[in-house]
mmCIF file of C-alpha atoms and ligand atoms in Angstrom:
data_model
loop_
_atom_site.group_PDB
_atom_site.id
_atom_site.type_symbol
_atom_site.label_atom_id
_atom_site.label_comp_id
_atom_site.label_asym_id
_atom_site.label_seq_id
_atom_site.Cartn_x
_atom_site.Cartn_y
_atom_site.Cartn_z
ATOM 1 C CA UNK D 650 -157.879 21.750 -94.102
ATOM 2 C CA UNK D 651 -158.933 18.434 -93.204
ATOM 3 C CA UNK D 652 -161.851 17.215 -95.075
ATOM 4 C CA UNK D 653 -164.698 14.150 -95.308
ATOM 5 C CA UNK D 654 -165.936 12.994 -98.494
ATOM 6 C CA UNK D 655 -169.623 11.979 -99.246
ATOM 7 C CA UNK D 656 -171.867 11.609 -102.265
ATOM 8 C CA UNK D 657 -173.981 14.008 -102.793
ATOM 9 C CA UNK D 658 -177.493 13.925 -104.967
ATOM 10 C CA UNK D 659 -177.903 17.423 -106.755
ATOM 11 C CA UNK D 660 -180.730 16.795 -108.793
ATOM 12 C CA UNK D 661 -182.849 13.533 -109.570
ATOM 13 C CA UNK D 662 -180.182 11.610 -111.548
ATOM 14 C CA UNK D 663 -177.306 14.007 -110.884
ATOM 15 C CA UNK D 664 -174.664 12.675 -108.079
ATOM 16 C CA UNK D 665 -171.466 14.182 -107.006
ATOM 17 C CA UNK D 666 -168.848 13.654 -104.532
ATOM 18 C CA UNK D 667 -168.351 16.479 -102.282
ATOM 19 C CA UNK D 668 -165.454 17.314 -99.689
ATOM 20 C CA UNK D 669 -166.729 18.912 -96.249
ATOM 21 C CA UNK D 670 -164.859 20.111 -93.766
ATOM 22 C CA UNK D 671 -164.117 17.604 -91.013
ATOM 23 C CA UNK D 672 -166.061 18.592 -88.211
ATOM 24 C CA UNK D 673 -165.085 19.828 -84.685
ATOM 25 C CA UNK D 674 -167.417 17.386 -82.743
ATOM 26 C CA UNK D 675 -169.907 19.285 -79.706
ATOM 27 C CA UNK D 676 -169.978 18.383 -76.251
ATOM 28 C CA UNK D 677 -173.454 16.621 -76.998
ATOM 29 C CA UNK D 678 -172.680 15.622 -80.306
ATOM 30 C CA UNK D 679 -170.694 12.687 -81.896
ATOM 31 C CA UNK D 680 -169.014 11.565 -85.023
ATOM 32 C CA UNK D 681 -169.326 8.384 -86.935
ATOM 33 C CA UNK D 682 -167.204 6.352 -89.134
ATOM 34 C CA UNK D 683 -169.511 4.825 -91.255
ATOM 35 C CA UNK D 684 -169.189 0.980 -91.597
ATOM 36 C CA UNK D 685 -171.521 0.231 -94.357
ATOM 37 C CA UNK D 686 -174.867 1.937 -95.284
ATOM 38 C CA UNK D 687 -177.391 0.030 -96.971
ATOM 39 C CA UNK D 688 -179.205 0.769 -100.006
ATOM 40 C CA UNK D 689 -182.878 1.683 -99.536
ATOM 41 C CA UNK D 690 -186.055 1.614 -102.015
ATOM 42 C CA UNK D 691 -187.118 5.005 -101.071
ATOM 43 C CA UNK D 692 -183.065 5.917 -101.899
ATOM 44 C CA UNK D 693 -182.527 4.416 -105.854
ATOM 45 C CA UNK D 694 -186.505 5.904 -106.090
ATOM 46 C CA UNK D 695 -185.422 9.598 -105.179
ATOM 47 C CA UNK D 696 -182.455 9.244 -106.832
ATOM 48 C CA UNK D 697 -184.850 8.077 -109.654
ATOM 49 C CA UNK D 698 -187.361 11.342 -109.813
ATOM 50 C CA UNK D 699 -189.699 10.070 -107.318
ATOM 51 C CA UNK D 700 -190.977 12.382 -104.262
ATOM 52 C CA UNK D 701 -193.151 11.975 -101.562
ATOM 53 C CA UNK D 702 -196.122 13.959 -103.380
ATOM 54 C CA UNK D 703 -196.494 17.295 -104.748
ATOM 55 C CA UNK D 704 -196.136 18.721 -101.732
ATOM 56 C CA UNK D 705 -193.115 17.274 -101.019
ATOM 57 C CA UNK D 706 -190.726 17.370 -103.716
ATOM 58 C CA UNK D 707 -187.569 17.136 -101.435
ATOM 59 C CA UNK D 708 -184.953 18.678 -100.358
ATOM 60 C CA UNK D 709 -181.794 18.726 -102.952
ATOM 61 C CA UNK D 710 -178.616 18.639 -102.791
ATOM 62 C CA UNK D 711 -178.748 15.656 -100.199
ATOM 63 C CA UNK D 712 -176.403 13.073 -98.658
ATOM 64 C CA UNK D 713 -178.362 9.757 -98.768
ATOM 65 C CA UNK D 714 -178.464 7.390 -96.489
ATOM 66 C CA UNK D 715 -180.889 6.280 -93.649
ATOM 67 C CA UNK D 716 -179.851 2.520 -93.135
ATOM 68 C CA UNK D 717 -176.243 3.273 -91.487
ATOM 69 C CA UNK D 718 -174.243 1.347 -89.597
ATOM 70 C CA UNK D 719 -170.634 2.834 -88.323
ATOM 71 C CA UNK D 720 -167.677 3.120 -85.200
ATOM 72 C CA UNK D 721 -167.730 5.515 -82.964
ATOM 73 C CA UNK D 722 -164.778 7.457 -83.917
ATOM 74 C CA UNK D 723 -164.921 11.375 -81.656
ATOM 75 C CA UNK D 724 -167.485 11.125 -79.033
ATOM 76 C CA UNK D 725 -168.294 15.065 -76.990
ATOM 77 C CA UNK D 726 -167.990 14.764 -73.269
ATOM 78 C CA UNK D 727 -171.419 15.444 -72.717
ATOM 79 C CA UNK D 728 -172.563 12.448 -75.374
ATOM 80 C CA UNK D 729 -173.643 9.912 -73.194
ATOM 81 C CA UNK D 730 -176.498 12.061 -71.364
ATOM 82 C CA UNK D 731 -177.409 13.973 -74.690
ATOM 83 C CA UNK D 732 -178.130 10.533 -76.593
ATOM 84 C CA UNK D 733 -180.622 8.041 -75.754
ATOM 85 C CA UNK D 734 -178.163 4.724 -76.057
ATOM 86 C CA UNK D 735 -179.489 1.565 -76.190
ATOM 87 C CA UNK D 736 -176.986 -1.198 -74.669
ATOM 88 C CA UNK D 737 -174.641 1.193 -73.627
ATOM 89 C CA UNK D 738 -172.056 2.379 -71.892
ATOM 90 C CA UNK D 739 -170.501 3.529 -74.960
ATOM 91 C CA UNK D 740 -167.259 4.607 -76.592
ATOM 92 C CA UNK D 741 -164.963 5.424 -79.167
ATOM 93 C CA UNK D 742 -164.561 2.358 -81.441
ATOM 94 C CA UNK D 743 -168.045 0.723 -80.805
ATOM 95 C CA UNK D 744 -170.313 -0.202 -83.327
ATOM 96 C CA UNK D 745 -173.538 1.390 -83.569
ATOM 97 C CA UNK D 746 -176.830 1.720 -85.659
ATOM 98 C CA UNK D 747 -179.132 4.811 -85.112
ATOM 99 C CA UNK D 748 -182.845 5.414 -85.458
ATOM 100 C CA UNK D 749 -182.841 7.577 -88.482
ATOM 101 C CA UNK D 750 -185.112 10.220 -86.772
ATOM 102 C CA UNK D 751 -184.836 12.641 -84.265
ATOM 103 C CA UNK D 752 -188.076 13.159 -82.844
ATOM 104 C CA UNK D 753 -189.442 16.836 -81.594
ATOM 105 C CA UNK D 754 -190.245 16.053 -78.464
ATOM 106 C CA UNK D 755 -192.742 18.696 -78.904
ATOM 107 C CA UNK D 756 -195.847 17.933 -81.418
ATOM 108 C CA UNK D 757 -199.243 16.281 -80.794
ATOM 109 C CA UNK D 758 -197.400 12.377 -81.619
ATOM 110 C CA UNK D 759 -194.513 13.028 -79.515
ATOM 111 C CA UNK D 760 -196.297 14.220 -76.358
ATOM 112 C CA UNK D 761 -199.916 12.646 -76.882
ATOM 113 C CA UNK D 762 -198.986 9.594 -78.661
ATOM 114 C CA UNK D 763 -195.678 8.665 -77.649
ATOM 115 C CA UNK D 764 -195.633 5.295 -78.729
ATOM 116 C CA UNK D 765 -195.694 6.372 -82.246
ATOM 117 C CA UNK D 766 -192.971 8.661 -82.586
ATOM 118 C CA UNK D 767 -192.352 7.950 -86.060
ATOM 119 C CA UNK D 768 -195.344 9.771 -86.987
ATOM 120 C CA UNK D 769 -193.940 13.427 -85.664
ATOM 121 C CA UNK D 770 -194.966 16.261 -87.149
ATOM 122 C CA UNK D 771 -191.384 18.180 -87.063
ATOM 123 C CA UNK D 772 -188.312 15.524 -87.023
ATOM 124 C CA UNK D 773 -185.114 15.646 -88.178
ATOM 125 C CA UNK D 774 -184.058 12.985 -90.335
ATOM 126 C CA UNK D 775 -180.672 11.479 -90.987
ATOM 127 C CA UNK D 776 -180.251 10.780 -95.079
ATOM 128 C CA UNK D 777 -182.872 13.684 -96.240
ATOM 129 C CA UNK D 778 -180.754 17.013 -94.402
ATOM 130 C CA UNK D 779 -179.925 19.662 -97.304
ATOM 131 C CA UNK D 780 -176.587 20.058 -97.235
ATOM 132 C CA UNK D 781 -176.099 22.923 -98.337
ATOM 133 C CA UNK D 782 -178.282 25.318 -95.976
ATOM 134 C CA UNK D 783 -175.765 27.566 -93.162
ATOM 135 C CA UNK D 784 -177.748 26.156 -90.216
ATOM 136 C CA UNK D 785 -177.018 22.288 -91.411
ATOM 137 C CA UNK D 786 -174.340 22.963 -90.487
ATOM 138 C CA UNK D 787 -171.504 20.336 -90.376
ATOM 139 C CA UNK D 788 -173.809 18.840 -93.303
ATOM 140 C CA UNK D 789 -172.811 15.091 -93.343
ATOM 141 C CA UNK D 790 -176.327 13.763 -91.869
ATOM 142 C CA UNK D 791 -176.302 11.001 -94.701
ATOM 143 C CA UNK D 792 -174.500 7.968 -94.714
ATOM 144 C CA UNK D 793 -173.751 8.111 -98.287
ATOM 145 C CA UNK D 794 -170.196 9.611 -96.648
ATOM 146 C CA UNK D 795 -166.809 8.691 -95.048
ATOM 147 C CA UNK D 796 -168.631 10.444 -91.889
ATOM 148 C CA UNK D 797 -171.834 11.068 -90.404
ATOM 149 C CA UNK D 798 -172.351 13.976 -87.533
ATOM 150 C CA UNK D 799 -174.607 12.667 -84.783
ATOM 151 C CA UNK D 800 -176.819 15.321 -83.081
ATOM 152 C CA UNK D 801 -178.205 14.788 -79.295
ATOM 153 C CA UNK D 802 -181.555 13.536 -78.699
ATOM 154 C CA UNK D 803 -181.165 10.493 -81.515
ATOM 155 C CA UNK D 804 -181.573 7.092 -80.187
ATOM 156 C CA UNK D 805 -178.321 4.903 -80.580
ATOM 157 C CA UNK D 806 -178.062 1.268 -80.423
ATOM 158 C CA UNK D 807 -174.144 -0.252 -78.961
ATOM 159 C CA UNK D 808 -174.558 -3.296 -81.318
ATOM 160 C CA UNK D 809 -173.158 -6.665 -79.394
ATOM 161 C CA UNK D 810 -170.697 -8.439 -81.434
ATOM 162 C CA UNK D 811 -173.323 -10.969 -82.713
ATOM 163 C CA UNK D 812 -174.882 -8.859 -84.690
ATOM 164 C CA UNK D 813 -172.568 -9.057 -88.229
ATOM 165 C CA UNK D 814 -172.474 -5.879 -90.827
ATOM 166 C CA UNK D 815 -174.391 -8.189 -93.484
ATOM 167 C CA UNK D 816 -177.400 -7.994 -90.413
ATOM 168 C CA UNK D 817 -177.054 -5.175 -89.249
ATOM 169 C CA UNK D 818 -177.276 -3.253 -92.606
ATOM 170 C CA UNK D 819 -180.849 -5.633 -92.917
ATOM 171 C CA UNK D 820 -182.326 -3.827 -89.693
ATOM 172 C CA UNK D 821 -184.119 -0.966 -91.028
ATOM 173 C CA UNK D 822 -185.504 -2.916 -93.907
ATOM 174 C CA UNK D 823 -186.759 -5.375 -90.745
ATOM 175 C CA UNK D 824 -187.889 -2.131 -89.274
ATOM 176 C CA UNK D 825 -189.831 -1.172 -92.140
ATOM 177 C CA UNK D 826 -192.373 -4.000 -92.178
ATOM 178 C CA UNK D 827 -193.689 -3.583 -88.516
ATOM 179 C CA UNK D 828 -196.809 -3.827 -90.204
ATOM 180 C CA UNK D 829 -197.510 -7.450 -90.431
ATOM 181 C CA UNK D 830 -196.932 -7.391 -86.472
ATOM 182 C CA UNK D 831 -199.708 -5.218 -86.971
ATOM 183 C CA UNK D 832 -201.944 -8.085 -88.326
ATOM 184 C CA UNK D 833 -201.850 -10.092 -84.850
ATOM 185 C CA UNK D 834 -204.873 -8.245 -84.493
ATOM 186 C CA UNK D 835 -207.813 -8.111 -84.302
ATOM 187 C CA UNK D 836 -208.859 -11.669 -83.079
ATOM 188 C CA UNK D 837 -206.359 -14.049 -84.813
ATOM 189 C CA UNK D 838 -208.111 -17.332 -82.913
ATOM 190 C CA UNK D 839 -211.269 -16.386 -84.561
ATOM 191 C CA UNK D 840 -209.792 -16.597 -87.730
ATOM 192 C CA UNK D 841 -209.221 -12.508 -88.223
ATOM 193 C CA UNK D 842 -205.591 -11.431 -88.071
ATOM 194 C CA UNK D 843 -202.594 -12.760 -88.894
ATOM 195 C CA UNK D 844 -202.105 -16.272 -86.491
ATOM 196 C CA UNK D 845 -201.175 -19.798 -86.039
ATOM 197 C CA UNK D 846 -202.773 -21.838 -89.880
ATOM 198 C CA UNK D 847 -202.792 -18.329 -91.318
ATOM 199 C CA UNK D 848 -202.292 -17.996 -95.552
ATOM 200 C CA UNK D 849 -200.142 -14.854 -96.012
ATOM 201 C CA UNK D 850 -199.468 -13.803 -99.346
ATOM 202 C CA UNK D 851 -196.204 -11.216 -99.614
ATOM 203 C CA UNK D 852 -196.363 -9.457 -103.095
ATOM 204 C CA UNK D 853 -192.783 -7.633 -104.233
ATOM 205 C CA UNK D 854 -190.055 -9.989 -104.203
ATOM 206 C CA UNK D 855 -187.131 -7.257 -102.777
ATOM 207 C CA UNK D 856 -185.508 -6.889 -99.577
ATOM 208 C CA UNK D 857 -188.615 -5.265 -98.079
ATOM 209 C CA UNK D 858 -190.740 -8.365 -99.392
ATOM 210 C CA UNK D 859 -188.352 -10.896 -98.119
ATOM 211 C CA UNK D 860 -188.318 -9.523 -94.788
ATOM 212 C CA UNK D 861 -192.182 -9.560 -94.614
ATOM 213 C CA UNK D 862 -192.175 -13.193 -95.755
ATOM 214 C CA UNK D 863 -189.509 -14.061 -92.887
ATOM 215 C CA UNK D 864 -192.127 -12.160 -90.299
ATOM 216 C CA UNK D 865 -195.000 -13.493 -91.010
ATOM 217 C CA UNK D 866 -193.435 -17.184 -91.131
ATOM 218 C CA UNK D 867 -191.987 -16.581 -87.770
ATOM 219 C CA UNK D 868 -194.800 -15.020 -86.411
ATOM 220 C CA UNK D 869 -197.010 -18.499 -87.182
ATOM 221 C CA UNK D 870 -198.431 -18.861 -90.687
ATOM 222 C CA UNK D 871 -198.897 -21.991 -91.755
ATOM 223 C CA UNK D 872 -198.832 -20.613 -95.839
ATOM 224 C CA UNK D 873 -196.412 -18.018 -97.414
ATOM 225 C CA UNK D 874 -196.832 -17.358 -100.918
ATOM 226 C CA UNK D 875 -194.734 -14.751 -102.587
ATOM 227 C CA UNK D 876 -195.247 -12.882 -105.880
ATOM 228 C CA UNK D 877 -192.581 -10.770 -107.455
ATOM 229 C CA UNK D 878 -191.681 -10.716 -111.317
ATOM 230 C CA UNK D 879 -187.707 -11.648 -110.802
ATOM 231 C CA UNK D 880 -186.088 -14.981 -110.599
ATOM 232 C CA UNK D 881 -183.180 -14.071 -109.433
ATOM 233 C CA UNK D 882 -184.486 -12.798 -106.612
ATOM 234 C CA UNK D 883 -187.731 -15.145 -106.266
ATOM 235 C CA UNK D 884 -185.197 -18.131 -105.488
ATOM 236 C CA UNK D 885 -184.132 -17.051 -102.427
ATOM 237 C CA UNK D 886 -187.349 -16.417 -100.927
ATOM 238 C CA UNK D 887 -187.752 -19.939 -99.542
ATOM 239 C CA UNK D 888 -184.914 -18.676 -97.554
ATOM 240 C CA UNK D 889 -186.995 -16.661 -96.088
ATOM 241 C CA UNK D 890 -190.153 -18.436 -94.843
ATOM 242 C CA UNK D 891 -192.061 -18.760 -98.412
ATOM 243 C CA UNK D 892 -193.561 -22.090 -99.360
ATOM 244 C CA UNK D 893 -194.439 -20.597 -103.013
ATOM 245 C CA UNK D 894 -193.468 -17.915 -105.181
ATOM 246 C CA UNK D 895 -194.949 -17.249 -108.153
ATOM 247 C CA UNK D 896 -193.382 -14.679 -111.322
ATOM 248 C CA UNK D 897 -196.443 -12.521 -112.723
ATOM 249 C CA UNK D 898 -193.648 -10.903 -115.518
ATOM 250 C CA UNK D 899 -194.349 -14.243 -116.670
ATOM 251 C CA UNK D 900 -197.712 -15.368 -116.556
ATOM 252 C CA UNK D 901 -201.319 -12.773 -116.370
ATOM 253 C CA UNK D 902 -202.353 -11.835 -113.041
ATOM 254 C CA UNK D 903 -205.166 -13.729 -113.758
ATOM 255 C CA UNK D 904 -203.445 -16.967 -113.687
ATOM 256 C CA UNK D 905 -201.470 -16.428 -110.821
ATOM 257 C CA UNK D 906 -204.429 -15.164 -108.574
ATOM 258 C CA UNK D 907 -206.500 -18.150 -109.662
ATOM 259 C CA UNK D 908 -203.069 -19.921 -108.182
ATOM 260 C CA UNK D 909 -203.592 -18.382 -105.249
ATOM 261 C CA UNK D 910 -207.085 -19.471 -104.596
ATOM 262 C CA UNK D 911 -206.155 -22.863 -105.444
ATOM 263 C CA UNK D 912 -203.718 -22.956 -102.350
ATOM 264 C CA UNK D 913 -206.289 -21.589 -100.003
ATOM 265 C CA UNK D 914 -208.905 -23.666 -101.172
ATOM 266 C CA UNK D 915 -211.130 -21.034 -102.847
ATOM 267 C CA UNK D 916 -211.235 -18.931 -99.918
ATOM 268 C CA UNK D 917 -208.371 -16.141 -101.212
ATOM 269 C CA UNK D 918 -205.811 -15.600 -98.411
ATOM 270 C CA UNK D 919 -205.891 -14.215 -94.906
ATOM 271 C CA UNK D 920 -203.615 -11.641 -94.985
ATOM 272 C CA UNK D 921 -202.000 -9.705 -97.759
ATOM 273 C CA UNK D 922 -198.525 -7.610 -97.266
ATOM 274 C CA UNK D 923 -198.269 -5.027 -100.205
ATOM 275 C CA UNK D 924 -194.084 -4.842 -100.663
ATOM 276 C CA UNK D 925 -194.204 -3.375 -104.258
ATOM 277 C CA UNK D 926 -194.107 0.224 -104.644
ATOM 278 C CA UNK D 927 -196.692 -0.353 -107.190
ATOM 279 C CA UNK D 928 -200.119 1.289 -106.527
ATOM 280 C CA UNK D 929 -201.820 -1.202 -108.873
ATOM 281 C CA UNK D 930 -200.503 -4.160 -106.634
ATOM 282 C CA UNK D 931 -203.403 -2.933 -103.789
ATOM 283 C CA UNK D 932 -206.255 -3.827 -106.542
ATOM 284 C CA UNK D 933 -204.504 -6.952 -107.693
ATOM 285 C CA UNK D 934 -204.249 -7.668 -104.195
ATOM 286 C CA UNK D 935 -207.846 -6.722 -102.766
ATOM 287 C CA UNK D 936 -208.877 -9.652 -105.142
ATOM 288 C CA UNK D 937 -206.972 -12.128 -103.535
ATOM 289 C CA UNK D 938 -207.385 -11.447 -100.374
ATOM 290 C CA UNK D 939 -210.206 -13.602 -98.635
ATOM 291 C CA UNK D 940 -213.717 -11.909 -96.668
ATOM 292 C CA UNK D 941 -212.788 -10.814 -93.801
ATOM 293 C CA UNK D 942 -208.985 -10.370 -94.717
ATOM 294 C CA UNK D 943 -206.193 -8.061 -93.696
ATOM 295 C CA UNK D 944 -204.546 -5.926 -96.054
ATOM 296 C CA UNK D 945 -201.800 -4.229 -95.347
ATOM 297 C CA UNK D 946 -199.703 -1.256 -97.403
ATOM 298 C CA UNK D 947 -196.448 -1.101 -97.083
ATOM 299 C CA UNK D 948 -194.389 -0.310 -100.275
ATOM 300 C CA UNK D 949 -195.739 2.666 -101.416
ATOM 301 C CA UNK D 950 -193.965 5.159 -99.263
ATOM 302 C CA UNK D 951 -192.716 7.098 -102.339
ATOM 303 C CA UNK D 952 -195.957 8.886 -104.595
ATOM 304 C CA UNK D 953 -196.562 6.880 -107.908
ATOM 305 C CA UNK D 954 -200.064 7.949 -109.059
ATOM 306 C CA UNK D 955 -203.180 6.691 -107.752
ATOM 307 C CA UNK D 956 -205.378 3.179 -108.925
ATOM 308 C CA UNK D 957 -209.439 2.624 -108.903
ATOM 309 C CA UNK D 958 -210.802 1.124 -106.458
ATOM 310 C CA UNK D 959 -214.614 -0.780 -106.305
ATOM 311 C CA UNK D 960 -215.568 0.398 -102.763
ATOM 312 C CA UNK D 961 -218.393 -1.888 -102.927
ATOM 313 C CA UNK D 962 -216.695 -4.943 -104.580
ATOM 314 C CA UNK D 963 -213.017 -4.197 -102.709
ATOM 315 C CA UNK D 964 -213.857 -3.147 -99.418
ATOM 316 C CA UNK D 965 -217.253 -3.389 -98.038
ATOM 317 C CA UNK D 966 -218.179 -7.007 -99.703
ATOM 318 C CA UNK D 967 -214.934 -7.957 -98.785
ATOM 319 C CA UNK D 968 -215.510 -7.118 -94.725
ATOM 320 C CA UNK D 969 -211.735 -6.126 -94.398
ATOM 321 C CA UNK D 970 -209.568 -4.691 -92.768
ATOM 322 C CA UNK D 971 -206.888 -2.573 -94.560
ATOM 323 C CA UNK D 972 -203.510 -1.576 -93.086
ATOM 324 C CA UNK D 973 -201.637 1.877 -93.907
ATOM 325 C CA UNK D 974 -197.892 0.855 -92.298
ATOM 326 C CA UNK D 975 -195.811 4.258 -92.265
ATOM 327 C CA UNK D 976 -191.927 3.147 -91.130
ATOM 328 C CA UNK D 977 -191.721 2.509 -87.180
ATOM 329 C CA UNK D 978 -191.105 4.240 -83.858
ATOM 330 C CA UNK D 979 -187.991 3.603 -82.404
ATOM 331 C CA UNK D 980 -189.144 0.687 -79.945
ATOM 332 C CA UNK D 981 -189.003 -1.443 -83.186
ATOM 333 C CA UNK D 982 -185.300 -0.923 -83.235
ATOM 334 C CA UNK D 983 -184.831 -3.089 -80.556
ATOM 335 C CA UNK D 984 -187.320 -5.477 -81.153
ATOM 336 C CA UNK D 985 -186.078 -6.389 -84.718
ATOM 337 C CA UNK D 986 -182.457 -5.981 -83.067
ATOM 338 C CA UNK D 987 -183.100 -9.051 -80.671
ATOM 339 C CA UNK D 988 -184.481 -11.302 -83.946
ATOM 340 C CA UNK D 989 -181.728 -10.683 -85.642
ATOM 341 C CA UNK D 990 -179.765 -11.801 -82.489
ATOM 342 C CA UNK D 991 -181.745 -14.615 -82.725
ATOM 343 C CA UNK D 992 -180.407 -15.743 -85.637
ATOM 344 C CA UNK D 993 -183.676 -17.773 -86.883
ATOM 345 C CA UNK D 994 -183.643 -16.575 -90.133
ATOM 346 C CA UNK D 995 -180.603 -16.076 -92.513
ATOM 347 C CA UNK D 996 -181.211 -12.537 -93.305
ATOM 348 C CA UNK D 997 -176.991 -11.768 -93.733
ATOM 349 C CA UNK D 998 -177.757 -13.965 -96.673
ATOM 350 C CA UNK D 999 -180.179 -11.324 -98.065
ATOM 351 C CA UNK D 1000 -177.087 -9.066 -98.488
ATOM 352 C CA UNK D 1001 -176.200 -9.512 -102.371
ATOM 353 C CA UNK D 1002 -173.297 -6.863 -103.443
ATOM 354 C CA UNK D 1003 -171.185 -4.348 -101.927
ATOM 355 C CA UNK D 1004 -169.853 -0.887 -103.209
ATOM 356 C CA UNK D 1005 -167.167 1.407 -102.835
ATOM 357 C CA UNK D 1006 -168.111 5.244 -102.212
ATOM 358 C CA UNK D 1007 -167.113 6.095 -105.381
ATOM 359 C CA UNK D 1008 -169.756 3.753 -106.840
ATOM 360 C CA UNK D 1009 -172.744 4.898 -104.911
ATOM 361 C CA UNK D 1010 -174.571 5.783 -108.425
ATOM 362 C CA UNK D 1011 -173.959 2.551 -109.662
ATOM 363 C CA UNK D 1012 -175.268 1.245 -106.340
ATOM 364 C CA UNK D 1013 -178.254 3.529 -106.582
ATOM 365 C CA UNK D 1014 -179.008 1.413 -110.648
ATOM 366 C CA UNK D 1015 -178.286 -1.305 -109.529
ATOM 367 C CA UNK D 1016 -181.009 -1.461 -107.274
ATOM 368 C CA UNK D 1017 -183.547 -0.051 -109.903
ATOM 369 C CA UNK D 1018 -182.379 -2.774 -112.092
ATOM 370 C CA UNK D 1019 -184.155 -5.306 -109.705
ATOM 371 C CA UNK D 1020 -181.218 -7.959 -110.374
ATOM 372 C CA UNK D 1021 -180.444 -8.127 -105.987
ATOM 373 C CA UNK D 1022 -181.206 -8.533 -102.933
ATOM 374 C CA UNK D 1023 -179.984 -6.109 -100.350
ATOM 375 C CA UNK D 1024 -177.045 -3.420 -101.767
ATOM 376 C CA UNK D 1025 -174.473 -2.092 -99.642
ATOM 377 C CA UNK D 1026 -171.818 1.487 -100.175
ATOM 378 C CA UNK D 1027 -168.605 0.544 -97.856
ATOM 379 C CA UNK D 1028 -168.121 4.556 -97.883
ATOM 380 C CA UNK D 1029 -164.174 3.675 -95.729
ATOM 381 C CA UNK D 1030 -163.393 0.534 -98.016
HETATM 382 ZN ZN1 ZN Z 1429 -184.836 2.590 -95.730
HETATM 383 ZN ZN1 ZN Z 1430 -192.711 15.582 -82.707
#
């Protein structure tokens, strides 16, 4: 029997690689040869122990892998109507990125609030599918995998040949800071929001920080400061739109934040973009962040325990306004899609090591151990 191999996650901490059969593809269904798949937070922190609450514990055993990018390599007859494609026509041997969900089409967001699709109440989602359960069936949703089995109804993206692996693999971490476009409201020319002479401070200095830094310098502020607690990957966020970035690992918060006033002349900063993972980071943060601020939470998609908060003292003195940024809806695909076309930031250079299949564990600590950028599992190299 002919078989495809992916990595599967059996337990937090416990990864095998497991043959499946190769599938027989649909009519409305097609199959992938995956490129490159990149890394993700949320992926080393599941891998790590971490869920998305008590409620949530996850779904085990799992192929990972949200951020994929592959060829087309068996495409069903009835493909092109069952898929929404993005720069289409398309066919066998094109390269493509998919929006890791598959809405319902059915709940409250998807009918009532289409324009946030991201926030349905039933999707499936590529990278989290048990692969284990009868009606999974062909199982290789991950891209963790030689393979990955596209079902109809996901959005698909033909990439055009300017687009390079290195950015492409960068898209969904792009994706995954809408929020700061977020912050070009309320009334940036009256000095609330994110506009033109804006101080932004970014705090996490990974991929998903980087890419924050890069927005909000593109998007028109005039400071980017960046706090993070690695050098190795500190240097490289001038590459990325930061005019200063500071290493609290070294120095007390307390230095550091009095820093930060100093470069925004007492005031604390405009806007605030919460890239850590780390719940304290949102009250180190609140006291940076200047009356009448924006604040906006980001990193903590995966549960870590809860901080204190002064609601009199944090919020209400502080007359702010407070982002929650969960992922994206699939519009942001396309948007992030044409920066990276654009080419005005050197995000490819964000892409830091590269990994065979058989390494995917190794992938998975390396990102934990904070020494790179953006990690990438070549499942086909
Ligand atoms: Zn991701
Ligand atoms: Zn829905």
């Amino acid at each position: 029997m002919k078989t495809t191999r992916s990595v599967v996650l059996v337990a937090p901490r416990k990864v095998e690689m497991r043959e499946f059969p190769f599938p027989e593809v649909a009519r409305d269904a097609l199959l992938v040869e995956v490129e490159a798949v990149g890394v993700c937070g949320g992926d080393a922190r599941f891998y790590a122990g971490q869920t998305f609450g008590p409620e949530h514990p996850g779904e085990f055993p799992v192929i990972l892998g949200h951020e994929t990018v592959g060829r087309v390599k068996d495409m069903g007859e009835d493909a092109t109507e069952s898929m929404v494609i993005h720069g289409g026509p398309l066919k066998e041997g094109d390269r493509i990125v998919w929006y890791p969900l598959i809405p319902c089409e059915r709940c409250h967001y998807c009918t009532l609030q289409p324009q946030s699709k991201h926030l349905c109440q039933n999707p499936w989602v590529y990278g989290w599918i048990n692969c284990e359960r009868p009606e999974n069936r062909p199982w290789i949703y991950g891209g963790y995998g030689e393979h990955v089995y596209i079902r109809p109804g996901t959005h698909i993206w033909k990439l055009p040949p300017t687009i390079t692996l290195e950015e492409a693999v960068i898209l969904d971490t792009l994706v995954s800071v809408r929020g700061v476009e977020r912050a070009l409201t309320p009334y940036p020319n009256l000095g609330e929001g994110l506009g033109l002479a804006s101080t932004v401070l970014v705090q996490g200095d990974g991929p998903v920080g980087m890419c924050a830094a890069a927005k909000a310098r593109l998007l028109g502020a005039n400071l980017v400061i960046m706090i993070g607690k690695h050098w190795n990957r500190l240097e490289h966020a001038k590459d990325f739109g930061a005019d200063f970035a500071f290493n609290i690992s070294e120095s007390d918060q307390r230095i550091v934040a009095k820093e930060v006033f100093k470069l925004t002349g007492g005031l604390g900063v405009d806007v605030i973009v919460d890239c850590t993972g780390e719940p304290s980071s949102l009250t180190q943060g609140l006291d940076m962040l200047k009356r009448g601020g924006t604040f906006i939470e980001i990193g903590c998609i995966l549960h870590k325990g809860t901080v204190e908060i002064d609601p009199a003292l944090q919020l209400t003195a502080k007359d702010l306004w407070l982002i929650g940024q969960y992922y994206a809806p699939p519009q942001q695909y396309e948007r992030d899609l044409r920066l990276l076309s654009s080419k005005r930031m050197p995000f490819h250079r964000m892409l830091s090591c590269r990994f065979k299949l058989t390494e995917a564990e190794e992938a998975l600590k390396a990102h934990l151990s904070r020494k790179w950028l953006k990690l990438m599992i070549q499942p086909n190299k």
